[in-house]
Amino acid sequence: MKESKYIILIILHVLIGVLIYLFRPLSILYASSIPIIGLYYIVKKQNKNNEVLFVSAYIVGSEVLLRMTGGNLLYESAKYGVMIFLALGMYYNGFSKNAIPFWIYILLLLPGVFVATETLNLQTDLRKAIAFNISGPVCLGIASIYCYNRKILMSQLNNILLTLALPIFSTAIYLILYTPDLKDILTGTDSNLETSGGFGPNQVSTILGIGMFVFFARLLLVSKTKLLFIINLIILFNITYRGFVTFSRGGMMTGFVMIILLLLYVYTNINSHKRYKLISFFGFMAVALIFTWIYTSNQTGGLIDKRYANQDAAGRVKQSNLSGREEIWDSEIADFLDHPVFGVGVGKALEIREVESRGLIIASHSEISRTIAEHGLMGILALLIVLFTPFFLYLDNKQNIYMFSLLLFWLLTINHAAMRIAAPAFVYSLSLLKVYMDEEPSLHRE
């Protein structure tokens, strides 16, 4: 991508964040324009260059911004949009006949749906309860069928990830404008709505975490001039800072682990001369990260240090390391043991916890325990398919340098944020692409 075009895209997405903050109804116009322009773009090109992946990536990247600003007409619009566009891509270009594991994966989810029609309470909205819990897994299945062993150039994959990250940058711009002075609002170490755009900190942290990874990858591999390096560095640490001050740890820790995996992969696949450059780059980034952390600590009055040390504002260590999520896990494992074959049915685990907690609605944060509880052994088989398929493909696909990082994003995200947003489903599917290098990744700047 030309430097001038890249800068224009960055400026455009700064403006999107600013304009939506200044006039919030523009969020609806923004949300409506994405599928309309995307459909025109795909039909015009007939998906010759996997345009559906670019449109889907943009939908995924903009989901949290649109949710926090009320732009989406349906809460699950992003998941439905991804499924529809990737199905359109299959209409134009078909899919691999070897994608059978993910057809089986989708079929394994069906018994849990049938069980739910019998077990959910009569007063429960059956459609909403099932759709809320099953839309994420089905989105993953359809995205995986489309991406399974689909040939793509490394430059295209980098551009798909950029397309995902651009609206995340807009989200960060919106958060800059929305968030009041931190010292006026921070009183504890819990996740904070006011620093997360008034929306769920867990989801905001998750999307900022993947945005942090993408801009780090661009900094490492794609920033071929000093100007691009500086622009990406500024964006990276802006997103990182915004992620820290959500006080939601899951998304940020996931992003950092993804970065470490990418560095390890690159280090083991380059020559000794470039390894020296990579070590120098890592040292520079480590110093920059320390500076960012010190700045964040200063802005939060040291509360961010206590948050990541699992302490309250007074410095006392909290009883739970996982904000009480282990209790939900125990409850769902108990559901599985009571109904081991087909599970309790999609959405039923929530109802069971509501009864046990005397009316308190506690949604699951772990897609693994929810799947096991609500789908039983069928769910375990489905999870095993998702987990191990990328490793089998990797044996003949070692040029997808992001594979391990993308897979890990899915695995870690579904353990702290379930599949509330479309990101883990779509990002996972990118690990299944068969990538070809059109140029050697660069570790230097001109």
Tab-separated table of C-alpha atoms in Angstrom:
chain	number	residue	atom	x	y	z
A	1	MET	CA	0.000	0.000	0.000
A	2	LYS	CA	1.321	3.428	-0.935
A	3	GLU	CA	2.360	5.688	1.919
A	4	SER	CA	0.021	8.488	0.827
A	5	LYS	CA	-2.996	6.156	0.679
A	6	TYR	CA	-2.158	4.782	4.118
A	7	ILE	CA	-1.988	8.266	5.634
A	8	ILE	CA	-5.332	9.168	4.044
A	9	LEU	CA	-6.917	6.066	5.590
A	10	ILE	CA	-5.516	6.969	9.015
A	11	ILE	CA	-6.818	10.555	8.774
A	12	LEU	CA	-10.221	9.301	7.596
A	13	HIS	CA	-10.556	7.056	10.626
A	14	VAL	CA	-9.498	9.844	12.966
A	15	LEU	CA	-12.355	11.877	11.478
A	16	ILE	CA	-14.811	8.986	11.899
A	17	GLY	CA	-14.033	8.785	15.624
A	18	VAL	CA	-14.273	12.569	16.054
A	19	LEU	CA	-17.488	13.017	14.042
A	20	ILE	CA	-19.327	10.181	15.787
A	21	TYR	CA	-18.367	11.694	19.142
A	22	LEU	CA	-19.556	15.168	18.092
A	23	PHE	CA	-22.803	13.926	16.487
A	24	ARG	CA	-23.682	10.478	17.731
A	25	PRO	CA	-26.514	9.756	15.209
A	26	LEU	CA	-23.785	9.574	12.567
A	27	SER	CA	-23.038	6.163	14.041
A	28	ILE	CA	-26.248	4.855	12.461
A	29	LEU	CA	-25.252	6.267	9.071
A	30	TYR	CA	-21.771	4.773	9.478
A	31	ALA	CA	-23.219	1.368	10.397
A	32	SER	CA	-25.608	1.409	7.437
A	33	SER	CA	-22.940	2.454	4.937
A	34	ILE	CA	-20.592	-0.450	5.712
A	35	PRO	CA	-22.768	-3.307	4.335
A	36	ILE	CA	-24.081	-1.161	1.451
A	37	ILE	CA	-20.633	-0.114	0.237
A	38	GLY	CA	-19.298	-3.582	1.013
A	39	LEU	CA	-21.965	-5.295	-1.067
A	40	TYR	CA	-21.346	-2.961	-4.013
A	41	TYR	CA	-17.603	-3.584	-3.730
A	42	ILE	CA	-17.991	-7.379	-3.666
A	43	VAL	CA	-20.535	-7.612	-6.489
A	44	LYS	CA	-18.481	-5.289	-8.682
A	45	LYS	CA	-15.294	-7.312	-8.151
A	46	GLN	CA	-17.154	-10.667	-7.965
A	47	ASN	CA	-14.886	-11.532	-5.058
A	48	LYS	CA	-11.913	-12.150	-7.331
A	49	ASN	CA	-9.470	-11.051	-4.607
A	50	ASN	CA	-11.379	-12.219	-1.531
A	51	GLU	CA	-13.115	-8.872	-1.100
A	52	VAL	CA	-15.536	-10.538	1.338
A	53	LEU	CA	-12.684	-10.942	3.815
A	54	PHE	CA	-11.955	-7.212	3.705
A	55	VAL	CA	-15.612	-6.287	4.206
A	56	SER	CA	-16.002	-8.837	7.001
A	57	ALA	CA	-12.817	-7.589	8.669
A	58	TYR	CA	-14.139	-4.028	8.647
A	59	ILE	CA	-17.470	-5.141	10.102
A	60	VAL	CA	-15.644	-6.960	12.899
A	61	GLY	CA	-13.349	-4.027	13.653
A	62	SER	CA	-16.216	-1.519	13.840
A	63	GLU	CA	-18.546	-3.695	15.944
A	64	VAL	CA	-17.615	-2.376	19.396
A	65	LEU	CA	-17.625	1.281	18.295
A	66	LEU	CA	-21.083	0.819	16.792
A	67	ARG	CA	-22.368	-0.990	19.870
A	68	MET	CA	-21.135	1.697	22.258
A	69	THR	CA	-22.623	4.486	20.119
A	70	GLY	CA	-25.930	2.768	19.262
A	71	GLY	CA	-25.239	2.446	15.546
A	72	ASN	CA	-26.199	-1.198	14.995
A	73	LEU	CA	-29.858	-1.937	14.356
A	74	LEU	CA	-29.388	-5.438	15.794
A	75	TYR	CA	-27.078	-6.260	18.684
A	76	GLU	CA	-25.591	-9.209	16.758
A	77	SER	CA	-25.404	-7.348	13.436
A	78	ALA	CA	-21.667	-7.951	13.050
A	79	LYS	CA	-21.933	-11.735	13.350
A	80	TYR	CA	-24.837	-11.874	10.921
A	81	GLY	CA	-23.011	-9.538	8.539
A	82	VAL	CA	-19.879	-11.698	8.551
A	83	MET	CA	-21.919	-14.856	7.914
A	84	ILE	CA	-23.881	-13.284	5.048
A	85	PHE	CA	-20.856	-11.801	3.282
A	86	LEU	CA	-18.735	-14.934	3.608
A	87	ALA	CA	-21.660	-17.009	2.320
A	88	LEU	CA	-21.741	-14.602	-0.644
A	89	GLY	CA	-18.023	-15.243	-1.090
A	90	MET	CA	-18.694	-18.973	-1.221
A	91	TYR	CA	-21.353	-18.323	-3.854
A	92	TYR	CA	-18.759	-16.619	-6.064
A	93	ASN	CA	-15.733	-18.807	-5.358
A	94	GLY	CA	-16.919	-21.941	-3.596
A	95	PHE	CA	-15.046	-23.498	-0.704
A	96	SER	CA	-12.597	-26.310	-0.095
A	97	LYS	CA	-14.026	-29.817	-0.230
A	98	ASN	CA	-11.655	-30.588	2.644
A	99	ALA	CA	-13.494	-28.178	4.957
A	100	ILE	CA	-15.526	-31.150	6.217
A	101	PRO	CA	-14.308	-30.715	9.836
A	102	PHE	CA	-16.216	-27.436	10.094
A	103	TRP	CA	-19.383	-28.833	8.544
A	104	ILE	CA	-19.168	-31.488	11.249
A	105	TYR	CA	-18.499	-28.729	13.796
A	106	ILE	CA	-21.748	-26.953	12.856
A	107	LEU	CA	-23.709	-30.228	12.915
A	108	LEU	CA	-22.386	-30.986	16.406
A	109	LEU	CA	-23.964	-27.741	17.633
A	110	LEU	CA	-27.465	-28.690	16.466
A	111	PRO	CA	-28.402	-31.204	19.210
A	112	GLY	CA	-27.911	-28.474	21.835
A	113	VAL	CA	-30.363	-26.275	19.924
A	114	PHE	CA	-32.959	-29.046	19.798
A	115	VAL	CA	-32.518	-29.746	23.512
A	116	ALA	CA	-33.017	-26.033	24.251
A	117	THR	CA	-36.464	-26.066	22.615
A	118	GLU	CA	-37.494	-28.552	25.290
A	119	THR	CA	-35.621	-27.272	28.340
A	120	LEU	CA	-35.806	-23.458	28.188
A	121	ASN	CA	-38.483	-21.855	30.362
A	122	LEU	CA	-41.805	-21.065	28.702
A	123	GLN	CA	-41.430	-17.339	29.438
A	124	THR	CA	-38.020	-17.229	27.750
A	125	ASP	CA	-37.796	-15.710	24.272
A	126	LEU	CA	-36.580	-18.871	22.546
A	127	ARG	CA	-35.196	-17.162	19.454
A	128	LYS	CA	-33.199	-14.538	21.366
A	129	ALA	CA	-31.849	-16.997	23.922
A	130	ILE	CA	-30.592	-19.398	21.249
A	131	ALA	CA	-29.326	-16.697	18.877
A	132	PHE	CA	-27.375	-14.937	21.652
A	133	ASN	CA	-25.438	-18.102	22.478
A	134	ILE	CA	-25.150	-19.847	19.126
A	135	SER	CA	-24.515	-16.955	16.702
A	136	GLY	CA	-20.821	-16.753	17.650
A	137	PRO	CA	-20.051	-20.457	17.160
A	138	VAL	CA	-22.020	-20.589	13.882
A	139	CYS	CA	-20.190	-17.462	12.680
A	140	LEU	CA	-16.917	-19.250	13.420
A	141	GLY	CA	-18.072	-22.308	11.477
A	142	ILE	CA	-19.076	-20.372	8.357
A	143	ALA	CA	-15.963	-18.169	8.439
A	144	SER	CA	-13.791	-21.267	8.811
A	145	ILE	CA	-15.449	-23.046	5.891
A	146	TYR	CA	-14.738	-20.022	3.688
A	147	CYS	CA	-11.124	-19.604	4.834
A	148	TYR	CA	-10.180	-23.292	5.006
A	149	ASN	CA	-6.980	-23.686	2.952
A	150	ARG	CA	-7.952	-20.685	0.807
A	151	LYS	CA	-4.887	-19.344	-1.004
A	152	ILE	CA	-3.908	-15.773	-0.223
A	153	LEU	CA	-0.801	-13.593	-0.470
A	154	MET	CA	0.911	-12.322	2.667
A	155	SER	CA	0.384	-8.737	1.532
A	156	GLN	CA	-3.353	-9.405	1.258
A	157	LEU	CA	-3.479	-10.878	4.763
A	158	ASN	CA	-1.656	-7.823	6.107
A	159	ASN	CA	-4.214	-5.588	4.401
A	160	ILE	CA	-7.107	-7.643	5.795
A	161	LEU	CA	-5.690	-7.196	9.295
A	162	LEU	CA	-5.270	-3.481	8.633
A	163	THR	CA	-8.887	-3.293	7.491
A	164	LEU	CA	-9.841	-4.889	10.816
A	165	ALA	CA	-7.682	-2.451	12.798
A	166	LEU	CA	-8.641	0.869	11.171
A	167	PRO	CA	-12.092	1.137	12.829
A	168	ILE	CA	-10.459	0.008	16.074
A	169	PHE	CA	-8.275	3.105	15.771
A	170	SER	CA	-11.483	5.130	15.331
A	171	THR	CA	-12.712	3.511	18.549
A	172	ALA	CA	-9.562	4.691	20.340
A	173	ILE	CA	-10.091	8.232	19.016
A	174	TYR	CA	-13.681	8.165	20.272
A	175	LEU	CA	-12.466	6.990	23.691
A	176	ILE	CA	-9.952	9.851	23.888
A	177	LEU	CA	-12.767	12.361	23.428
A	178	TYR	CA	-15.300	10.507	25.590
A	179	THR	CA	-13.148	9.784	28.649
A	180	PRO	CA	-13.058	12.478	31.360
A	181	ASP	CA	-9.967	13.219	33.429
A	182	LEU	CA	-8.946	9.875	34.929
A	183	LYS	CA	-8.060	11.317	38.325
A	184	ASP	CA	-11.627	12.610	38.669
A	185	ILE	CA	-13.346	9.280	37.999
A	186	LEU	CA	-11.062	6.469	39.180
A	187	THR	CA	-11.795	5.305	42.694
A	188	GLY	CA	-11.129	1.570	42.480
A	189	THR	CA	-9.461	-1.137	40.435
A	190	ASP	CA	-12.509	-2.718	38.820
A	191	SER	CA	-13.190	-2.517	35.074
A	192	ASN	CA	-14.410	0.982	34.283
A	193	LEU	CA	-17.352	1.961	32.070
A	194	GLU	CA	-16.361	5.636	31.899
A	195	THR	CA	-12.977	4.817	30.380
A	196	SER	CA	-14.600	2.323	27.981
A	197	GLY	CA	-16.984	4.650	26.186
A	198	GLY	CA	-19.850	3.761	28.522
A	199	PHE	CA	-19.763	0.222	27.166
A	200	GLY	CA	-18.566	-3.174	28.431
A	201	PRO	CA	-14.866	-2.839	29.343
A	202	ASN	CA	-14.260	-6.512	28.575
A	203	GLN	CA	-15.360	-6.143	24.955
A	204	VAL	CA	-13.562	-2.823	24.541
A	205	SER	CA	-10.354	-4.290	25.971
A	206	THR	CA	-10.678	-7.290	23.652
A	207	ILE	CA	-10.972	-5.227	20.495
A	208	LEU	CA	-8.207	-2.834	21.569
A	209	GLY	CA	-5.996	-5.853	22.265
A	210	ILE	CA	-6.305	-7.169	18.720
A	211	GLY	CA	-5.816	-3.620	17.383
A	212	MET	CA	-2.621	-3.350	19.429
A	213	PHE	CA	-1.363	-6.600	17.905
A	214	VAL	CA	-2.111	-5.545	14.323
A	215	PHE	CA	-0.319	-2.210	14.599
A	216	PHE	CA	2.608	-3.891	16.334
A	217	ALA	CA	2.812	-6.367	13.436
A	218	ARG	CA	2.746	-3.479	10.963
A	219	LEU	CA	5.451	-1.732	12.947
A	220	LEU	CA	7.597	-4.860	12.810
A	221	LEU	CA	6.949	-6.108	9.278
A	222	VAL	CA	5.292	-3.499	7.076
A	223	SER	CA	6.577	-0.037	8.119
A	224	LYS	CA	9.174	0.417	5.388
A	225	THR	CA	9.757	4.150	5.860
A	226	LYS	CA	10.516	6.241	8.922
A	227	LEU	CA	7.262	8.168	8.518
A	228	LEU	CA	5.160	4.973	8.528
A	229	PHE	CA	7.151	3.697	11.492
A	230	ILE	CA	6.430	6.872	13.489
A	231	ILE	CA	2.714	6.879	12.548
A	232	ASN	CA	2.251	3.231	13.510
A	233	LEU	CA	4.225	3.733	16.727
A	234	ILE	CA	1.978	6.618	17.791
A	235	ILE	CA	-1.167	4.615	16.975
A	236	LEU	CA	0.152	1.524	18.747
A	237	PHE	CA	0.831	3.239	22.044
A	238	ASN	CA	-2.352	5.270	21.884
A	239	ILE	CA	-4.359	2.040	21.581
A	240	THR	CA	-2.234	0.369	24.269
A	241	TYR	CA	-2.829	3.216	26.719
A	242	ARG	CA	-6.572	3.214	26.007
A	243	GLY	CA	-6.627	-0.534	26.573
A	244	PHE	CA	-4.835	-0.226	29.910
A	245	VAL	CA	-7.236	2.372	31.295
A	246	THR	CA	-10.305	0.220	30.630
A	247	PHE	CA	-8.966	-1.719	33.655
A	248	SER	CA	-10.079	-4.895	31.879
A	249	ARG	CA	-7.058	-7.176	31.776
A	250	GLY	CA	-8.147	-10.015	29.480
A	251	GLY	CA	-7.973	-8.257	26.118
A	252	MET	CA	-4.673	-6.537	26.821
A	253	MET	CA	-2.954	-9.641	28.175
A	254	THR	CA	-4.182	-11.551	25.127
A	255	GLY	CA	-2.734	-8.894	22.821
A	256	PHE	CA	0.647	-9.043	24.542
A	257	VAL	CA	0.803	-12.836	24.350
A	258	MET	CA	-0.024	-12.632	20.623
A	259	ILE	CA	2.851	-10.188	20.147
A	260	ILE	CA	5.276	-12.461	22.003
A	261	LEU	CA	4.258	-15.434	19.833
A	262	LEU	CA	4.747	-13.390	16.668
A	263	LEU	CA	8.205	-12.277	17.805
A	264	LEU	CA	9.203	-15.851	18.627
A	265	TYR	CA	7.974	-17.073	15.245
A	266	VAL	CA	9.823	-14.362	13.327
A	267	TYR	CA	12.987	-14.857	15.389
A	268	THR	CA	13.142	-18.581	14.632
A	269	ASN	CA	12.594	-18.036	10.893
A	270	ILE	CA	15.120	-15.326	10.026
A	271	ASN	CA	18.895	-15.327	9.607
A	272	SER	CA	21.399	-14.261	12.288
A	273	HIS	CA	21.855	-10.763	10.830
A	274	LYS	CA	18.132	-10.014	11.020
A	275	ARG	CA	17.947	-11.585	14.479
A	276	TYR	CA	20.262	-8.858	15.727
A	277	LYS	CA	17.935	-6.237	14.251
A	278	LEU	CA	14.917	-7.965	15.797
A	279	ILE	CA	16.549	-7.984	19.246
A	280	SER	CA	17.321	-4.268	18.873
A	281	PHE	CA	13.720	-3.622	17.843
A	282	PHE	CA	12.435	-5.634	20.806
A	283	GLY	CA	14.642	-3.623	23.176
A	284	PHE	CA	13.288	-0.363	21.776
A	285	MET	CA	9.688	-1.555	22.092
A	286	ALA	CA	10.261	-2.802	25.639
A	287	VAL	CA	11.527	0.648	26.687
A	288	ALA	CA	8.542	2.303	24.959
A	289	LEU	CA	6.142	-0.073	26.708
A	290	ILE	CA	7.711	0.642	30.099
A	291	PHE	CA	7.300	4.355	29.419
A	292	THR	CA	3.639	3.789	28.499
A	293	TRP	CA	3.057	1.803	31.685
A	294	ILE	CA	4.714	4.478	33.846
A	295	TYR	CA	2.591	7.158	32.174
A	296	THR	CA	-0.569	5.086	32.714
A	297	SER	CA	0.366	4.476	36.342
A	298	ASN	CA	0.854	8.189	36.875
A	299	GLN	CA	-2.461	9.059	35.219
A	300	THR	CA	-4.356	6.478	37.293
A	301	GLY	CA	-2.662	7.295	40.577
A	302	GLY	CA	-1.066	3.845	40.715
A	303	LEU	CA	-4.422	2.046	40.473
A	304	ILE	CA	-3.436	0.286	37.239
A	305	ASP	CA	-0.495	-1.348	39.073
A	306	LYS	CA	-2.887	-2.656	41.718
A	307	ARG	CA	-5.354	-3.866	39.070
A	308	TYR	CA	-2.767	-6.055	37.361
A	309	ALA	CA	-1.498	-7.216	40.748
A	310	ASN	CA	-5.107	-8.304	41.525
A	311	GLN	CA	-5.435	-5.832	44.387
A	312	ASP	CA	-8.199	-3.447	45.414
A	313	ALA	CA	-7.668	0.301	45.793
A	314	ALA	CA	-6.362	-0.194	49.345
A	315	GLY	CA	-3.734	-2.663	48.136
A	316	ARG	CA	-5.439	-5.777	49.510
A	317	VAL	CA	-5.182	-8.899	47.357
A	318	LYS	CA	-8.598	-9.906	46.003
A	319	GLN	CA	-9.932	-13.349	46.849
A	320	SER	CA	-10.621	-14.185	43.201
A	321	ASN	CA	-7.990	-13.945	40.474
A	322	LEU	CA	-10.669	-14.151	37.778
A	323	SER	CA	-13.296	-11.700	39.070
A	324	GLY	CA	-15.551	-14.568	40.161
A	325	ARG	CA	-15.547	-16.322	36.782
A	326	GLU	CA	-14.366	-19.578	38.362
A	327	GLU	CA	-17.743	-19.900	40.104
A	328	ILE	CA	-19.515	-19.753	36.734
A	329	TRP	CA	-17.072	-22.366	35.417
A	330	ASP	CA	-17.824	-24.701	38.343
A	331	SER	CA	-21.559	-24.260	37.798
A	332	GLU	CA	-21.321	-25.110	34.092
A	333	ILE	CA	-19.109	-28.144	34.690
A	334	ALA	CA	-21.734	-29.350	37.157
A	335	ASP	CA	-24.384	-28.906	34.424
A	336	PHE	CA	-22.261	-31.023	32.087
A	337	LEU	CA	-21.867	-33.805	34.662
A	338	ASP	CA	-25.647	-33.881	35.088
A	339	HIS	CA	-26.255	-33.976	31.297
A	340	PRO	CA	-23.040	-35.315	29.725
A	341	VAL	CA	-24.187	-36.385	26.244
A	342	PHE	CA	-26.216	-33.531	24.729
A	343	GLY	CA	-25.889	-30.961	27.526
A	344	VAL	CA	-28.593	-28.848	29.127
A	345	GLY	CA	-29.444	-27.031	25.885
A	346	VAL	CA	-28.357	-23.709	24.382
A	347	GLY	CA	-29.069	-20.855	26.801
A	348	LYS	CA	-30.203	-23.132	29.639
A	349	ALA	CA	-27.023	-22.780	31.737
A	350	LEU	CA	-27.873	-19.102	32.263
A	351	GLU	CA	-31.354	-19.989	33.503
A	352	ILE	CA	-29.944	-22.573	35.902
A	353	ARG	CA	-27.555	-19.992	37.405
A	354	GLU	CA	-30.392	-17.505	37.670
A	355	VAL	CA	-32.330	-19.956	39.816
A	356	GLU	CA	-29.281	-20.860	41.907
A	357	SER	CA	-28.441	-17.181	42.519
A	358	ARG	CA	-32.096	-16.297	43.275
A	359	GLY	CA	-32.744	-14.067	40.289
A	360	LEU	CA	-29.253	-12.755	39.569
A	361	ILE	CA	-28.488	-13.013	35.832
A	362	ILE	CA	-24.850	-14.095	35.368
A	363	ALA	CA	-23.831	-14.641	31.744
A	364	SER	CA	-20.961	-17.012	31.069
A	365	HIS	CA	-17.547	-15.519	30.290
A	366	SER	CA	-16.070	-18.801	29.066
A	367	GLU	CA	-17.179	-20.250	25.746
A	368	ILE	CA	-15.434	-23.494	26.676
A	369	SER	CA	-17.424	-24.154	29.857
A	370	ARG	CA	-20.640	-22.855	28.246
A	371	THR	CA	-20.199	-25.161	25.256
A	372	ILE	CA	-19.464	-28.152	27.476
A	373	ALA	CA	-22.484	-27.427	29.695
A	374	GLU	CA	-24.971	-26.677	26.928
A	375	HIS	CA	-23.765	-29.143	24.253
A	376	GLY	CA	-22.239	-31.944	26.345
A	377	LEU	CA	-19.930	-34.399	24.583
A	378	MET	CA	-21.025	-32.949	21.229
A	379	GLY	CA	-19.624	-29.621	22.399
A	380	ILE	CA	-16.325	-31.156	23.484
A	381	LEU	CA	-15.889	-32.720	20.040
A	382	ALA	CA	-16.732	-29.391	18.398
A	383	LEU	CA	-14.115	-27.569	20.495
A	384	LEU	CA	-11.466	-30.185	19.689
A	385	ILE	CA	-12.087	-29.709	15.965
A	386	VAL	CA	-11.606	-25.962	16.272
A	387	LEU	CA	-8.501	-26.279	18.437
A	388	PHE	CA	-6.534	-28.859	16.445
A	389	THR	CA	-7.459	-28.175	12.801
A	390	PRO	CA	-5.064	-25.181	12.425
A	391	PHE	CA	-2.176	-27.330	13.655
A	392	PHE	CA	-2.862	-29.973	10.992
A	393	LEU	CA	-3.047	-27.290	8.305
A	394	TYR	CA	0.153	-25.704	9.576
A	395	LEU	CA	2.133	-28.793	8.555
A	396	ASP	CA	1.695	-27.624	4.954
A	397	ASN	CA	1.204	-23.915	5.668
A	398	LYS	CA	4.245	-22.587	7.495
A	399	GLN	CA	4.142	-19.219	5.723
A	400	ASN	CA	1.126	-18.042	7.720
A	401	ILE	CA	3.327	-16.302	10.262
A	402	TYR	CA	0.296	-15.099	12.206
A	403	MET	CA	-1.266	-18.549	12.626
A	404	PHE	CA	-0.291	-19.191	16.248
A	405	SER	CA	-1.137	-15.635	17.323
A	406	LEU	CA	-4.546	-15.718	15.640
A	407	LEU	CA	-5.386	-19.106	17.116
A	408	LEU	CA	-4.318	-17.941	20.554
A	409	PHE	CA	-6.512	-14.840	20.258
A	410	TRP	CA	-9.532	-17.097	19.819
A	411	LEU	CA	-8.530	-19.437	22.643
A	412	LEU	CA	-7.759	-16.749	25.223
A	413	THR	CA	-10.619	-14.450	24.255
A	414	ILE	CA	-13.314	-17.107	24.577
A	415	ASN	CA	-12.042	-17.819	28.092
A	416	HIS	CA	-12.586	-14.282	29.388
A	417	ALA	CA	-15.165	-12.756	27.038
A	418	ALA	CA	-16.887	-15.823	25.533
A	419	MET	CA	-18.007	-14.974	21.973
A	420	ARG	CA	-19.878	-11.767	22.777
A	421	ILE	CA	-18.406	-10.117	19.681
A	422	ALA	CA	-17.570	-11.412	16.207
A	423	ALA	CA	-13.808	-10.882	16.558
A	424	PRO	CA	-12.765	-14.292	17.972
A	425	ALA	CA	-14.773	-16.159	15.312
A	426	PHE	CA	-13.433	-14.155	12.373
A	427	VAL	CA	-9.851	-13.814	13.616
A	428	TYR	CA	-9.708	-17.571	14.249
A	429	SER	CA	-10.757	-18.292	10.657
A	430	LEU	CA	-7.773	-16.323	9.333
A	431	SER	CA	-5.475	-18.931	10.905
A	432	LEU	CA	-6.836	-21.431	8.351
A	433	LEU	CA	-5.749	-19.452	5.276
A	434	LYS	CA	-3.011	-20.900	3.078
A	435	VAL	CA	-0.569	-18.008	2.867
A	436	TYR	CA	2.065	-17.423	0.193
A	437	MET	CA	4.877	-14.917	0.604
A	438	ASP	CA	4.876	-12.320	-2.161
A	439	GLU	CA	7.836	-10.623	-0.515
A	440	GLU	CA	10.165	-11.268	2.380
A	441	PRO	CA	9.097	-9.505	5.609
A	442	SER	CA	11.262	-6.467	6.233
A	443	LEU	CA	12.848	-5.673	9.580
A	444	HIS	CA	14.468	-2.413	8.544
A	445	ARG	CA	13.395	1.087	7.643
A	446	GLU	CA	14.583	3.024	4.621
